[in-house]
Coordinates of C-alpha atoms in Angstrom, one line a residue:
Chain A
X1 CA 0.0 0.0 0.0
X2 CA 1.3 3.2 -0.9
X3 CA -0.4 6.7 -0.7
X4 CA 0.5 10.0 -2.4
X5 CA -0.9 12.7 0.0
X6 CA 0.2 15.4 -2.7
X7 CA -0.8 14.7 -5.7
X8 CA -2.5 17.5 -8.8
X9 CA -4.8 16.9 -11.8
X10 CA -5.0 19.3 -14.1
X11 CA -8.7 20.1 -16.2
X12 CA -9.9 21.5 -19.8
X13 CA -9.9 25.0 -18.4
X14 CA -6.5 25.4 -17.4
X15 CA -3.8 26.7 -19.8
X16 CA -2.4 23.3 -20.3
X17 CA -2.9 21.4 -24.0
X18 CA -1.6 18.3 -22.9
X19 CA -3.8 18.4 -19.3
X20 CA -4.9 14.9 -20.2
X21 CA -1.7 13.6 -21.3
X22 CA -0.2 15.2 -17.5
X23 CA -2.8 13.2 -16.1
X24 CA -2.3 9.9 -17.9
X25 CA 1.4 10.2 -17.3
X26 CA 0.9 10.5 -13.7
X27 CA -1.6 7.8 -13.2
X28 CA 0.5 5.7 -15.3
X29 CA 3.9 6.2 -13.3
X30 CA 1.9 5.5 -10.6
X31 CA 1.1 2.2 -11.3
X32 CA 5.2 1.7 -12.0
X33 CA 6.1 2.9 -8.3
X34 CA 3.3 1.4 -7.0
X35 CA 0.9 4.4 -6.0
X36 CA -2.4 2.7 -4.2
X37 CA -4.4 5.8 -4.5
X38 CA -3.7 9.4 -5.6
X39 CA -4.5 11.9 -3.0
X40 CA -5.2 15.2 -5.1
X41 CA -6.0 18.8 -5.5
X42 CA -6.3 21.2 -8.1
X43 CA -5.8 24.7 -7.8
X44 CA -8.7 26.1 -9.6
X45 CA -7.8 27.2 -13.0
X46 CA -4.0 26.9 -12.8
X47 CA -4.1 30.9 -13.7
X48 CA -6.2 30.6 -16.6
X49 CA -8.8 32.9 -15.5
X50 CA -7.6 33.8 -12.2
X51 CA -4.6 33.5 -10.5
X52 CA -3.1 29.8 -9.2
X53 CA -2.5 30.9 -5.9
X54 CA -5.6 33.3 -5.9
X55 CA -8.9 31.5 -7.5
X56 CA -11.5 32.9 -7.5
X57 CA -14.4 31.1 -6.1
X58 CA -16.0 30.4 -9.4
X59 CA -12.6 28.6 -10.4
X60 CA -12.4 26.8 -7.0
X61 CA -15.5 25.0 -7.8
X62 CA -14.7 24.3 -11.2
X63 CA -11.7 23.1 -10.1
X64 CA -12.9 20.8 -7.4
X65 CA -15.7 19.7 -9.5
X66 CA -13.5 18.7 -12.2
X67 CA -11.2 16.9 -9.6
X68 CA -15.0 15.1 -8.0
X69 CA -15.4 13.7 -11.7
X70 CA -12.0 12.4 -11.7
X71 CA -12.4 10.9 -8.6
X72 CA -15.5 9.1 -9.5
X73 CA -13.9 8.1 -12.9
X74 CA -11.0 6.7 -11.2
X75 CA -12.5 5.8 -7.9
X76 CA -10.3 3.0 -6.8
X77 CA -7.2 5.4 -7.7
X78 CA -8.2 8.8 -6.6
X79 CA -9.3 10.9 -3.8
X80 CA -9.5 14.5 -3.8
X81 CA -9.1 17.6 -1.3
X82 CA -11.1 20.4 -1.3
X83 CA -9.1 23.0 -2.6
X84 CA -10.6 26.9 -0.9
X85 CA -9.4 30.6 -1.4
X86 CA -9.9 32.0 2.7
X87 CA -10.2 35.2 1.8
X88 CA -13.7 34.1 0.7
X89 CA -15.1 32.6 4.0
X90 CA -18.4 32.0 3.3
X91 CA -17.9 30.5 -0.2
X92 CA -14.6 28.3 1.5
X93 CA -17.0 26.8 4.2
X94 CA -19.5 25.7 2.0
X95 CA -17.1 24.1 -0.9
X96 CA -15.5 22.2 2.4
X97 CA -19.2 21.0 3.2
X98 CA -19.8 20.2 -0.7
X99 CA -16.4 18.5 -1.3
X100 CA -16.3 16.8 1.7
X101 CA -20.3 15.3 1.2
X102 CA -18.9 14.4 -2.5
X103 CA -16.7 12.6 -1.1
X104 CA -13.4 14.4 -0.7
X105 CA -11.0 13.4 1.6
X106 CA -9.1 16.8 3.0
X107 CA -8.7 20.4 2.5
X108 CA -6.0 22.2 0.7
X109 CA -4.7 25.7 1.2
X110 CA -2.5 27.3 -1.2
X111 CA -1.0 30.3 -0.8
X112 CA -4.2 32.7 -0.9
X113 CA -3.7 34.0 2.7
X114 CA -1.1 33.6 5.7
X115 CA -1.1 30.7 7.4
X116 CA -1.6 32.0 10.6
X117 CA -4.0 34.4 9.9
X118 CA -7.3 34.3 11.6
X119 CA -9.2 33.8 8.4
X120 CA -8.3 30.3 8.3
X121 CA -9.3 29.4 12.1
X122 CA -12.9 28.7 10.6
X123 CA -11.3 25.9 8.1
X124 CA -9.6 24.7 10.8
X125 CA -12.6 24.6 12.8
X126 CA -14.4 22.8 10.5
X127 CA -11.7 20.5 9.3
X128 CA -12.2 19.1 13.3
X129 CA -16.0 18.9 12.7
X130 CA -15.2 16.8 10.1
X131 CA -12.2 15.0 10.8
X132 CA -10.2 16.0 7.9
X133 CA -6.7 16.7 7.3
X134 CA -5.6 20.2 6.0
X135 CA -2.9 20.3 3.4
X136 CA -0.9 24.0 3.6
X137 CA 1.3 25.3 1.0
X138 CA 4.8 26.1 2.0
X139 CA 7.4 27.4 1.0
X140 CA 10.5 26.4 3.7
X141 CA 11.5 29.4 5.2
X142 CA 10.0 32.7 3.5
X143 CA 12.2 36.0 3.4
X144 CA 10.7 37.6 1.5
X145 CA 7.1 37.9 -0.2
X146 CA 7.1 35.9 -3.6
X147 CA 5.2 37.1 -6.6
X148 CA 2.3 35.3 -7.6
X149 CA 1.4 33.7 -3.9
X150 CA 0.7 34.8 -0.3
X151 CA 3.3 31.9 0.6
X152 CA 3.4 30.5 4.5
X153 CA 6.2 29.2 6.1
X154 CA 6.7 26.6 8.6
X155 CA 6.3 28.7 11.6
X156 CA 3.4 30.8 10.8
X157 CA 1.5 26.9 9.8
X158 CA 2.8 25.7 13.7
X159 CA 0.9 29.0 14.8
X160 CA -2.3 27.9 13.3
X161 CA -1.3 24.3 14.5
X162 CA -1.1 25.4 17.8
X163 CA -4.3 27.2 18.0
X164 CA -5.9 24.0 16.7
X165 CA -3.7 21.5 18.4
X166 CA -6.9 18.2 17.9
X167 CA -6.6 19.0 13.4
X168 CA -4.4 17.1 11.3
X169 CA -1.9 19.4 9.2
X170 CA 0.2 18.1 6.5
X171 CA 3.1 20.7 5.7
X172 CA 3.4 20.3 2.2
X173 CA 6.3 19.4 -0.3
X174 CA 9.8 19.4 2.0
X175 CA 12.0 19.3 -0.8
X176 CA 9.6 21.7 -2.9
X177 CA 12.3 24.5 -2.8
X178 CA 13.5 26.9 0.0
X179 CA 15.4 25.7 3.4
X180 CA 14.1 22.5 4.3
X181 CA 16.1 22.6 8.1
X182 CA 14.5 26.0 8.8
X183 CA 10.8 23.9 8.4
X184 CA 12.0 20.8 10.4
X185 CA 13.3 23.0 13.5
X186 CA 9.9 24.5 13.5
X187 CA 8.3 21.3 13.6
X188 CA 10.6 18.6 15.4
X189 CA 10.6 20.7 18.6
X190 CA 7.3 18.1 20.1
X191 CA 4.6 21.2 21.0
X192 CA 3.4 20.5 17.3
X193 CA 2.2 16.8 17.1
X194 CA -0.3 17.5 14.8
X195 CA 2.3 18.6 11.9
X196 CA 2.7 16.2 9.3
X197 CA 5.7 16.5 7.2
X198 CA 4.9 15.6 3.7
X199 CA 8.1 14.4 1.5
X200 CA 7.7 15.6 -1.9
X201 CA 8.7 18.3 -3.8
X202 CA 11.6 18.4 -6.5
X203 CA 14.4 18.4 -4.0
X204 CA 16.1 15.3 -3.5
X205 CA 18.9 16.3 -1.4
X206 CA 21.4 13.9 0.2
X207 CA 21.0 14.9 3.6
X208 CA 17.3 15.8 3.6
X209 CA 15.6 12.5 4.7
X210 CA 17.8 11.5 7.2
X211 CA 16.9 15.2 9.1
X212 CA 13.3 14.8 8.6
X213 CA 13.4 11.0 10.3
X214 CA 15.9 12.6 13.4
X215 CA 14.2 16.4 13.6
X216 CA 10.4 15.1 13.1
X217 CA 10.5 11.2 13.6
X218 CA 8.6 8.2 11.2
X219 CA 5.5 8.6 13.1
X220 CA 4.4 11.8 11.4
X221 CA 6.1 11.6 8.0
X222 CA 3.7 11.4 4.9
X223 CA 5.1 10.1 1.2
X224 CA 4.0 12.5 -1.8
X225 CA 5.3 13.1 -4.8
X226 CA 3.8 16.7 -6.3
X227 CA 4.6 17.6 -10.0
X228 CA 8.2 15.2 -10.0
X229 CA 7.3 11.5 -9.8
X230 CA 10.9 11.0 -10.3
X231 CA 11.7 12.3 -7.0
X232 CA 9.2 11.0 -5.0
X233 CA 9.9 7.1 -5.8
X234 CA 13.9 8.2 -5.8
X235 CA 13.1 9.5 -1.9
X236 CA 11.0 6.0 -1.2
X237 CA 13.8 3.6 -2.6
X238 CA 16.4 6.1 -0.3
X239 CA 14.1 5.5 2.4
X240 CA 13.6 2.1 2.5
X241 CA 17.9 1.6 2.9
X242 CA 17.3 3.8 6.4
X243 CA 14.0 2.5 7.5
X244 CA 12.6 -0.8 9.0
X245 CA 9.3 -2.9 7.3
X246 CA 7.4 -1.1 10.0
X247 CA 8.6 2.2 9.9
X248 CA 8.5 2.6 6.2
X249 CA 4.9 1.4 6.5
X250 CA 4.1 4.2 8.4
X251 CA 5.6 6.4 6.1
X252 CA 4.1 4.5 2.6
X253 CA 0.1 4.7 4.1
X254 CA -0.2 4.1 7.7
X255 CA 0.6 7.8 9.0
X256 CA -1.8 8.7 6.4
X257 CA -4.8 6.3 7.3
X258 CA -4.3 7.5 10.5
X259 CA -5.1 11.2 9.8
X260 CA -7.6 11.1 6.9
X261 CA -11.1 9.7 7.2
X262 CA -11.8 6.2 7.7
X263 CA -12.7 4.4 4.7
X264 CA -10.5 6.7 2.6
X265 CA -8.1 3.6 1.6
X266 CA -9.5 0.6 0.0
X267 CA -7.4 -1.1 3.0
X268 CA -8.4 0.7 6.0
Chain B
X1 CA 26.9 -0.7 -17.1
X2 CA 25.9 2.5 -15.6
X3 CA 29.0 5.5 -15.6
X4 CA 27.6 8.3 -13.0
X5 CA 29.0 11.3 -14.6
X6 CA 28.5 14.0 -12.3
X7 CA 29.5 13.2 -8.5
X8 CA 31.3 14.4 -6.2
X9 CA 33.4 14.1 -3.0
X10 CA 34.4 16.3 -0.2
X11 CA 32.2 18.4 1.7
X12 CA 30.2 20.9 0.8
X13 CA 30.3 24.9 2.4
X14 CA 26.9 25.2 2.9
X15 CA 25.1 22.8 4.1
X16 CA 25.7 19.4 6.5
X17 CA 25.7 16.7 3.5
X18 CA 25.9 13.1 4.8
X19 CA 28.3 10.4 2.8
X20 CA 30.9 12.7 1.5
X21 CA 33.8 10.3 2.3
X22 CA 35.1 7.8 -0.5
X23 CA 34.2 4.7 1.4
X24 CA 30.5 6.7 1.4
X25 CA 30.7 7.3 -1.8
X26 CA 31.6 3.6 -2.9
X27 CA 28.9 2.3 -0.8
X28 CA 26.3 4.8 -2.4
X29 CA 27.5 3.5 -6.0
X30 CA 26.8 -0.2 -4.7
X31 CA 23.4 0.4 -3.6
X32 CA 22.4 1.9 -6.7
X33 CA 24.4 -0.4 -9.0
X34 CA 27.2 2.6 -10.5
X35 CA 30.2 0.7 -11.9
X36 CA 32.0 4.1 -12.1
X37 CA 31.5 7.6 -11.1
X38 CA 33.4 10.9 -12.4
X39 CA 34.7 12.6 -9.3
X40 CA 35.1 16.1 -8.4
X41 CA 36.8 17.5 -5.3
X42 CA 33.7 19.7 -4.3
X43 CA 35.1 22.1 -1.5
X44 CA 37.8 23.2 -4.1
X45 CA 35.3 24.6 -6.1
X46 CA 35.1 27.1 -3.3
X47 CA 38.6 27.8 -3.2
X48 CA 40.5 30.8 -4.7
X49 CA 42.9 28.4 -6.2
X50 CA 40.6 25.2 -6.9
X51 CA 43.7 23.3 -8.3
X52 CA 44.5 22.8 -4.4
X53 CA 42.0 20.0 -4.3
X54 CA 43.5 18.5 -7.7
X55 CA 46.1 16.0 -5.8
X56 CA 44.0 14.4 -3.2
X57 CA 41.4 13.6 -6.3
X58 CA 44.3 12.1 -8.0
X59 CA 45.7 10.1 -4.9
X60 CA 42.2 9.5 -3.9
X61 CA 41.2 7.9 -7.7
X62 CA 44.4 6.2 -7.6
X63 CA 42.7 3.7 -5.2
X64 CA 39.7 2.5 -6.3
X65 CA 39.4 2.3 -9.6
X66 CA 35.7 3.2 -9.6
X67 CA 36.1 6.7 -9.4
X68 CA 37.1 8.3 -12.1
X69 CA 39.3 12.1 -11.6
X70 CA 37.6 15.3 -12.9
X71 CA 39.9 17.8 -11.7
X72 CA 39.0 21.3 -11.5
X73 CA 40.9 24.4 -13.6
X74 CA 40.7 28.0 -13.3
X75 CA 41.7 29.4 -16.3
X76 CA 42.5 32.8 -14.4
X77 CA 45.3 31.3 -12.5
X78 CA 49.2 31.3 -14.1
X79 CA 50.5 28.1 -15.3
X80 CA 46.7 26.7 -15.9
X81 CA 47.7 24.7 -19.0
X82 CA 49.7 22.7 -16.7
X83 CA 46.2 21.5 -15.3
X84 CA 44.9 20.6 -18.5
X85 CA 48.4 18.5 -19.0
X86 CA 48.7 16.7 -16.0
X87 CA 44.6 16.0 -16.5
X88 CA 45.7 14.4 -19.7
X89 CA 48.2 12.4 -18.2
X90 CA 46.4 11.6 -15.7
X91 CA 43.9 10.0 -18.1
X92 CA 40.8 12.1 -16.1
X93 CA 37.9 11.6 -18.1
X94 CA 37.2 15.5 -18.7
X95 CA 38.2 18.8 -17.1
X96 CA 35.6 20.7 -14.6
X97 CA 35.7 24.5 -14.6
X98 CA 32.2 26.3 -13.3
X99 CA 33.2 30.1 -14.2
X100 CA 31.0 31.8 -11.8
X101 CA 32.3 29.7 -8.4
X102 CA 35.7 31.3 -10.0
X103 CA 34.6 34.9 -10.3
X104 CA 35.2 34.4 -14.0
X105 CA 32.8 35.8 -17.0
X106 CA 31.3 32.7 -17.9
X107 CA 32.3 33.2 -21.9
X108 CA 34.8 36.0 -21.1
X109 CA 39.0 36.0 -22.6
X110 CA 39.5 33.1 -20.2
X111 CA 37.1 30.2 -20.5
X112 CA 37.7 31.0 -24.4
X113 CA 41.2 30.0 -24.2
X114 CA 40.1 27.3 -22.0
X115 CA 37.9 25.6 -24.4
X116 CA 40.2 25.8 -26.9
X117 CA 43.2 24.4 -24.6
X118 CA 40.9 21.5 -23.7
X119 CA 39.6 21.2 -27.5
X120 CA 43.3 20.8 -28.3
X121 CA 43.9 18.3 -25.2
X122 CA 40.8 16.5 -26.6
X123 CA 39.4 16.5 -22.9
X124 CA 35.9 17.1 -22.9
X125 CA 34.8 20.3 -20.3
X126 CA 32.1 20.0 -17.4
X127 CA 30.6 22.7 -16.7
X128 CA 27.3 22.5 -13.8
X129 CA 24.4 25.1 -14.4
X130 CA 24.0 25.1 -10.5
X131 CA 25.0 22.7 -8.0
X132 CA 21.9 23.4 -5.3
X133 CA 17.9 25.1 -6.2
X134 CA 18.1 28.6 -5.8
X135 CA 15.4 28.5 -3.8
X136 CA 17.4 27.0 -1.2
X137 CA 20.6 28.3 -1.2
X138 CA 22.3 30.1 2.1
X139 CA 21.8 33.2 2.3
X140 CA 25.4 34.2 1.8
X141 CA 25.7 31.9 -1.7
X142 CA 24.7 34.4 -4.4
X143 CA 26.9 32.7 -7.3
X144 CA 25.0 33.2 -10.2
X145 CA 23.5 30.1 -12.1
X146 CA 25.4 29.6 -15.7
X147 CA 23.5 31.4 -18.0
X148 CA 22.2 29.3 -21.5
X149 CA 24.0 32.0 -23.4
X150 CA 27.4 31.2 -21.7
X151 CA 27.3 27.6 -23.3
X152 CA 26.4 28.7 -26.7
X153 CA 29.1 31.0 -26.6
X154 CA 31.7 28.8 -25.8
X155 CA 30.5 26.1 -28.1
X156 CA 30.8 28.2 -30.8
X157 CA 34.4 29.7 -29.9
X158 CA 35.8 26.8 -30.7
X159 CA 35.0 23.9 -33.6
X160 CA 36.5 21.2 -31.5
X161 CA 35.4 21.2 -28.0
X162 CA 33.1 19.0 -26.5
X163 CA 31.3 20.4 -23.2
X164 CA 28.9 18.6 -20.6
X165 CA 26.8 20.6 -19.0
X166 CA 25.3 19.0 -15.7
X167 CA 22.3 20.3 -13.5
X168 CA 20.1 21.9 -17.2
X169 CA 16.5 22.2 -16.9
X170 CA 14.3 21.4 -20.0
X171 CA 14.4 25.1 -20.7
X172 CA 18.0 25.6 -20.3
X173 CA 19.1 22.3 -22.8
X174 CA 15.8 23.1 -25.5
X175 CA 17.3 27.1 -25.4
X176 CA 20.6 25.6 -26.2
X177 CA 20.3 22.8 -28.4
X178 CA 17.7 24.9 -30.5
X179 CA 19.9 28.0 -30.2
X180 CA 23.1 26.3 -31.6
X181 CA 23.5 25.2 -35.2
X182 CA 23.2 21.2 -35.5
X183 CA 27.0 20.4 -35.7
X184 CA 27.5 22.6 -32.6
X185 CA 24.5 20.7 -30.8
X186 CA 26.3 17.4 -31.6
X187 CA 29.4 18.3 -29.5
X188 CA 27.3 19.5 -26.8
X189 CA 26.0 16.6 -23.9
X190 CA 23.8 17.0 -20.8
X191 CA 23.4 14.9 -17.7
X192 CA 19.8 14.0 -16.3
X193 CA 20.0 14.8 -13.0
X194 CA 18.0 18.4 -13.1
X195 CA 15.2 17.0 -15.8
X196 CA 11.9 16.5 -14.9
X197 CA 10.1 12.9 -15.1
X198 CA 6.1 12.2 -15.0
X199 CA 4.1 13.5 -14.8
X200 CA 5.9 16.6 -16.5
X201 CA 7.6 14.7 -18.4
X202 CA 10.6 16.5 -19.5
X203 CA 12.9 13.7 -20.2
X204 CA 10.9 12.0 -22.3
X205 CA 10.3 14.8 -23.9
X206 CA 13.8 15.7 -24.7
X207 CA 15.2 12.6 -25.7
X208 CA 12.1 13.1 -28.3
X209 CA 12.7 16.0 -29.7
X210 CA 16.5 16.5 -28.9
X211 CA 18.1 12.9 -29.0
X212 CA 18.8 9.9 -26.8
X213 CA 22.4 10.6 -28.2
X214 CA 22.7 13.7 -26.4
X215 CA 22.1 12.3 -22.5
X216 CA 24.0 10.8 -20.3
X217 CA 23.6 9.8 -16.6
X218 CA 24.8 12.1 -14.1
X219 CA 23.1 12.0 -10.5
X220 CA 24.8 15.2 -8.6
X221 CA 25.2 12.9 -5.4
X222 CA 26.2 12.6 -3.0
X223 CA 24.3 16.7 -2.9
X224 CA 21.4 14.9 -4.5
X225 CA 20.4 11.2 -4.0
X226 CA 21.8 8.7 -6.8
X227 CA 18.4 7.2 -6.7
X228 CA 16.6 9.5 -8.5
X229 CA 18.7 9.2 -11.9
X230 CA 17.6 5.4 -11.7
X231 CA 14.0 6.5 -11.1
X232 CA 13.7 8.8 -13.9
X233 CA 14.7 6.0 -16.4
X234 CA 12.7 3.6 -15.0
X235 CA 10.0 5.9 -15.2
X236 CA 11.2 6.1 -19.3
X237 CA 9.4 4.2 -21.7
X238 CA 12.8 3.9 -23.9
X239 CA 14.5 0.5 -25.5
X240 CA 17.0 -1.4 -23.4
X241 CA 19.2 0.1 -26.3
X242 CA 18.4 4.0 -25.5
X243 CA 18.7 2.9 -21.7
X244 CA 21.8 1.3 -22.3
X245 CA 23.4 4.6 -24.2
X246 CA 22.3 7.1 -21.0
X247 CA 24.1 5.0 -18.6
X248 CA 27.2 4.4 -20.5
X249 CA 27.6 4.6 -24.1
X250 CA 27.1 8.3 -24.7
X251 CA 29.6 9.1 -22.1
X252 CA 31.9 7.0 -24.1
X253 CA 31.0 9.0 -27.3
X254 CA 31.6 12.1 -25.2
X255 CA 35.4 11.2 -24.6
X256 CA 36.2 9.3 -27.5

């Protein structure tokens, strides 16, 4: 068993041509490393009609939607978050409820507002009404503001963690770019249990995994892959020479059955 | 047979990076099945006079005949050409030289006479677009990343040379191998270590529209895990044949 807690599908109204031939390619690597079941967002319109990092609430739903008709075309394969823009409350909390009735599995914040700002205490809030897991966008350790995203760092997502200490958050893509250490000091220090370190991302850095098992331990490690499938299995095979059976279960699907719904994995 | 192409040992300035030893290195080339890896003595690249590094990487090779020397040159420095002779004689596979770790123009006077010194020494130059993301860099490390119009530059200053270029992103390799005239492209080779697989799929991609012939395997390690230049072929939907000229034959090609 082996689940990809950050996985993205792409849709007809995004700018990519080859969006089915992106999704073939990933459901088809998947079956070559293995991949159980794709866990998934997409980010609206992938800037087609409104920003990636910003979508507007109409491309939010059009985006979850067409990820909902993914997951029921693939339903043994996929599972879907529910990808909302905070700075619309009222429009985030109900795509949660739709997503989650539909069947969804999570929520997923990009980069549309701070992590630690008090417009996301209501997801939080309801991600603990219904036992979901939230996915945050980071980008290991901010200096400065990037163009293009309202980027969060590890701290100000431990912040948020803290205020909602019983929620599940996955800190997303470790080796996605930016100083990996800086994230696992904010989260290995033990007043953060609830922050999940999620191992994808391009980076595949020698040095890198071996942190993330001393600075955050196996028990709350999560195996993704994002937009490099490449380095995802490369980080699993380097895993599995520093890991026990057991441990590297937890890392492949267990820590993950553990924080999304039951039911979510064919196995559980 | 599988020739890792890009590797280094030695530590690195910047960061803590486990298995930097030779004995670390060996046993990183027998879990993922390398027969032989091109070695660079990384913290020289760091040094004002990165030749300094050049006789441990000899003694070093000397002993285990998996590692293959690629000492460093700076082109700046006097009595550079004797660096490009004792390379030779040395039989090192290639010559390293990454300009802007050097504080050299990356296609300035210099690296001009360079390529031609290594053209006429038939030793093939490596050249590394960046060694870490940029995203991740300390904050002190502001070497600039090679620039595509440095290689086409230099490809085109002399008729002879040969260059791999490790660490190239889709973008960088497609701006150079369309920017250069075919014969130029054909004396011009790239490792994999900084392309893309699924579900981007810039590797496949390239070897499409650019050439099989053109790639060889290069991995970055022991900065980047081996593993993933094994993954990305794996992921490949290419011939036993293709696979076969990544991991070794093309490199052979390279210094023929």
């Amino acid at each position: 068993m082996l689940v990809d807690v950050h996985a993205h599908f792409y849709h007809q109204r995004t700018p990519r041509a080859d969006w089915r031939e992106r999704n073939e390619s990933r459901l088809a690597a998947g079956g070559r490393i293995g991949i159980s079941v794709h866990v998934a967002s997409i980010l609206g319109s992938f800037g087609l009609t409104s920003p990636t990092y910003f979508p507007s609430p109409r491309d939010v739903t059009a985006g979850n939607d067409a990820l909902l008709a993914l997951q029921r075309a693939h339903p043994d394969r996929i599972r879907g978050y529910v990808c909302v823009n905070p700075n619309y409350s009222a429009h985030a909390r109900a795509e949660i409820v739709r997503g989650l009735d539909a069947g969804m599995i999570g929520i997923k914040l990009a980069a549309s507002r701070r992590a630690d700002d008090p417009l996301l205490d209501p997801i939080a809030a309801l991600a603990l009404e219904r036992r979901v897991p939230v996915l945050q966008h980071i980008w290991q350790h901010r200096r400065r503001d990037w163009p293009g995203q309202e980027a969060s760092d590890a701290s100000e997502l431990c912040t948020l963690a803290r205020r909602h200490p019983d929620v599940a958050f996955i800190l997303a893509h470790i080796g996605g770019g930016g100083d990996w250490l800086h994230s696992l000091h904010a989260t290995g220090g033990g007043d953060v249990p609830n922050v999940y370190v999620d191992l994808s991302g391009s980076g595949a850095d020698g040095g890198m995994l071996e942190a993330c098992i001393e600075s955050v331990g196996v028990n709350r490690l999560l195996w993704g892959s994002d937009i490099t499938m490449d380095t995802g299995w490369a980080k699993l095979r380097y895993l599995e020479t520093l890991l026990s059976k057991d441990d590297m279960a937890l890392v492949r699907w267990k820590n993950a059955a553990r924080i999304f719904p039951p039911g979510a994995f064919p196995t559980d | 047979m599988r020739i890792d192409c890009n590797a280094f040992l030695g530590a690195y300035p910047w960061r803590k990076v486990p298995g930097t030893s030779p004995d670390a290195l060996v046993q990183a080339l027998e879990r993922t099945k390398i027969d032989v890896a091109w070695v660079t003595h990384l913290p020289s690249l760091f040094w004002r006079d990165p030749t300094e590094g050049n006789a441990w990487l000899y003694e070093t090779t000397r002993k285990e005949k998996r590692f293959k020397p690629v000492p460093t040159v700076h082109p700046g420095l006097a009595q550079w050409e004797q660096v490009v002779a004792d390379a030779a004689n040395a039989g090192a596979p290639a010559l390293r030289c990454d300009p802007l770790y050097l504080g050299l123009e990356p296609a300035g006077g210099e690296m001009r006479v360079l390529t031609a010194a290594c053209a006429a020494a038939r030793m093939p130059l490596v050249l590394a677009v960046r060694l870490e993301d940029g995203r991740q860099r300390h904050p002190n490390d502001h070497v600039p990343e090679l620039p595509a119009a440095a290689v086409r530059a230099l490809i085109r200053s002399d008729a002879d040379v040969r260059l791999l270029v490790t660490h190239a992103d889709r973008a960088f390799i497609e701006e150079v191998h369309f920017g250069s005239t075919p014969e130029e492209a054909r004396r011009i080779w790239w490792d994999i270590c900084w392309i893309w697989g699924p579900p981007e799929d810039h590797l496949a991609t390239l070897l499409d529209t650019i050439g099989s012939e053109r790639f060889v395997f290069g991995t970055g390690q022991p900065l980047r895990l081996p593993e993933n230049g094994i993954a990305k072929l794996d992921l490949l939907d290419v011939s036993p044949d293709k696979r076969e000229a990544i991991e070794s034959t093309n490199v052979r090609e390279l210094v023929s």
